[in-house]
Tab-separated table of C-alpha atoms in Angstrom:
chain	number	residue	atom	x	y	z
P	159	UNK	CA	6.161	11.787	-15.154
P	160	UNK	CA	7.317	14.543	-12.857
P	161	UNK	CA	9.515	17.247	-14.335
P	162	UNK	CA	9.852	20.927	-14.969
P	163	UNK	CA	6.648	22.100	-16.634
P	164	UNK	CA	5.579	25.328	-14.914
P	165	UNK	CA	2.934	26.065	-17.530
P	166	UNK	CA	0.589	23.256	-16.479
P	167	UNK	CA	-0.864	23.205	-12.967
P	168	UNK	CA	-2.958	20.151	-13.856
P	169	UNK	CA	-0.107	17.627	-13.817
P	170	UNK	CA	-0.151	15.466	-10.704
P	171	UNK	CA	2.631	17.144	-8.697
P	172	UNK	CA	1.812	20.656	-9.934
P	173	UNK	CA	-1.843	20.120	-8.973
P	174	UNK	CA	-0.861	19.084	-5.446
P	175	UNK	CA	1.670	21.896	-5.203
P	176	UNK	CA	-0.914	24.449	-6.273
P	177	UNK	CA	-3.506	23.054	-3.844
P	178	UNK	CA	-1.181	23.182	-0.835
P	179	UNK	CA	0.180	26.602	-1.824
P	180	UNK	CA	-3.192	28.334	-2.080
P	181	UNK	CA	-5.003	26.199	0.503
P	182	UNK	CA	-7.362	24.853	-2.166
P	183	UNK	CA	-9.674	22.136	-0.908
P	184	UNK	CA	-9.098	18.821	-2.682
P	185	UNK	CA	-10.663	15.362	-2.527
P	186	UNK	CA	-8.246	12.569	-1.654
P	187	UNK	CA	-8.788	8.860	-1.302
P	188	UNK	CA	-5.828	7.984	0.912
P	189	UNK	CA	-5.707	4.281	-0.022
P	190	UNK	CA	-5.437	4.735	-3.791
P	191	UNK	CA	-1.980	4.376	-5.282
P	192	UNK	CA	-0.054	6.379	-7.838
P	193	UNK	CA	3.107	5.552	-9.748
P	194	UNK	CA	5.392	8.238	-11.101
P	195	UNK	CA	8.927	8.791	-12.329
P	196	UNK	CA	11.231	11.751	-12.617
P	197	UNK	CA	11.194	12.700	-16.311
P	198	UNK	CA	15.016	12.753	-16.292
P	199	UNK	CA	15.104	9.201	-14.882
P	200	UNK	CA	12.646	8.071	-17.551
P	201	UNK	CA	14.912	9.450	-20.282
P	202	UNK	CA	17.902	7.551	-18.850
P	203	UNK	CA	15.909	4.331	-18.485
P	204	UNK	CA	14.450	4.566	-21.982
P	205	UNK	CA	17.819	5.399	-23.489
P	206	UNK	CA	19.339	2.369	-21.781
P	207	UNK	CA	16.498	0.212	-23.072
P	208	UNK	CA	16.894	1.423	-26.652
P	209	UNK	CA	20.645	0.772	-26.538
P	210	UNK	CA	20.262	-2.732	-25.090
P	211	UNK	CA	16.980	-4.407	-25.984
P	212	UNK	CA	14.826	-5.181	-28.993
P	213	UNK	CA	13.037	-2.200	-30.458
P	214	UNK	CA	9.476	-1.990	-31.802
P	215	UNK	CA	7.905	-3.507	-28.702
P	216	UNK	CA	5.534	-2.218	-26.070
P	217	UNK	CA	7.375	-2.083	-22.752
P	218	UNK	CA	6.611	-0.917	-19.230
P	219	UNK	CA	9.053	1.516	-17.701
P	220	UNK	CA	7.581	2.276	-14.301
P	221	UNK	CA	8.709	3.102	-10.818
P	222	UNK	CA	9.156	-0.212	-8.967
P	223	UNK	CA	7.264	1.372	-6.059
P	224	UNK	CA	3.751	2.804	-6.165
P	225	UNK	CA	2.704	5.203	-3.409
P	226	UNK	CA	-0.598	5.607	-1.614
P	227	UNK	CA	-2.154	9.028	-1.726
P	228	UNK	CA	-1.730	9.111	2.041
P	229	UNK	CA	2.050	8.694	1.615
P	230	UNK	CA	2.172	11.359	-1.081
P	231	UNK	CA	0.086	13.829	0.928
P	232	UNK	CA	2.242	13.220	4.010
P	233	UNK	CA	5.458	13.801	2.030
P	234	UNK	CA	4.114	17.076	0.577
P	235	UNK	CA	2.981	18.263	4.001
P	236	UNK	CA	6.327	17.378	5.538
P	237	UNK	CA	8.310	19.084	2.767
P	238	UNK	CA	6.285	22.301	2.801
P	239	UNK	CA	5.570	22.273	6.569
P	240	UNK	CA	1.941	22.916	5.716
P	241	UNK	CA	-1.257	20.871	5.795
P	242	UNK	CA	-3.536	20.275	2.817
P	243	UNK	CA	-7.167	21.325	2.966
P	244	UNK	CA	-8.533	17.820	2.365
P	245	UNK	CA	-11.824	16.062	2.014
P	246	UNK	CA	-10.990	12.414	2.622
P	247	UNK	CA	-12.881	9.917	0.514
P	248	UNK	CA	-13.142	6.268	1.400
P	249	UNK	CA	-14.391	4.510	-1.722
P	250	UNK	CA	-11.926	2.110	-3.331
P	251	UNK	CA	-12.846	2.443	-7.003
P	252	UNK	CA	-10.037	3.787	-9.112
P	253	UNK	CA	-10.086	4.260	-12.848
P	254	UNK	CA	-6.320	3.621	-12.923
P	255	UNK	CA	-6.413	0.249	-11.188
P	256	UNK	CA	-4.009	-2.108	-12.916
P	257	UNK	CA	-0.914	-4.116	-12.083
P	258	UNK	CA	2.493	-2.807	-13.065
P	259	UNK	CA	5.441	-5.034	-13.869
P	260	UNK	CA	8.671	-3.404	-12.657
P	261	UNK	CA	11.013	-6.232	-13.795
P	262	UNK	CA	12.385	-4.360	-16.819
P	263	UNK	CA	12.765	-1.129	-14.851
P	264	UNK	CA	14.728	-2.912	-12.121
P	265	UNK	CA	17.135	-4.261	-14.759
P	266	UNK	CA	17.491	-0.833	-16.354
P	267	UNK	CA	17.985	0.853	-12.969
P	268	UNK	CA	21.011	-1.375	-12.325
P	269	UNK	CA	22.483	-0.518	-15.744
P	270	UNK	CA	21.916	3.219	-15.162
P	271	UNK	CA	22.907	3.285	-11.488
P	272	UNK	CA	19.557	4.810	-10.505
P	273	UNK	CA	17.839	4.549	-7.147
P	274	UNK	CA	14.372	5.681	-6.144
P	275	UNK	CA	15.144	6.003	-2.426
P	276	UNK	CA	13.301	8.985	-0.915
P	277	UNK	CA	11.750	9.450	-4.355
P	278	UNK	CA	8.986	11.874	-3.409
P	279	UNK	CA	11.229	14.100	-1.306
P	280	UNK	CA	13.874	14.056	-4.051
P	281	UNK	CA	11.332	15.195	-6.645
P	282	UNK	CA	10.036	17.951	-4.380
P	283	UNK	CA	13.573	19.212	-3.703
P	284	UNK	CA	14.475	19.062	-7.395
P	285	UNK	CA	11.401	20.756	-8.869
P	286	UNK	CA	9.793	22.809	-6.092
P	287	UNK	CA	11.054	25.447	-3.740
P	288	UNK	CA	9.436	25.972	-0.371
P	289	UNK	CA	9.547	29.718	-1.080
P	290	UNK	CA	8.539	29.570	-4.748
P	291	UNK	CA	5.625	31.724	-5.882
P	292	UNK	CA	2.759	29.613	-7.223
P	293	UNK	CA	2.696	31.773	-10.368
P	294	UNK	CA	6.162	30.429	-11.212
P	295	UNK	CA	4.792	26.872	-11.379
């Protein structure tokens, strides 16, 4: 989930924001994928689920689109007009390798009127300022 949590620079977006802000060198495997949601979208989707479907079940509420690290890095660099200090890795092993089923999320998105178009840029605009001091995050 991506949301406002300035106290933790170890969350995915805060980690990347910190790294690009202070020119910290990071390791990135550009072909690996990540899936994330705006915390506010998750609340809407979950609320819709709880009001519509059977409770006491395990369900997947995920972004219908997963992004490669290359896409994510490119979006950050474009938004901040700054390059990461990267070490590119090329191995394909990923501890988080599993298939996601977005069927339920797609149904809930229709009910909630949500779209994930330009998702990364939208999250960056919503939670990060190009002029924000890293100590505020």
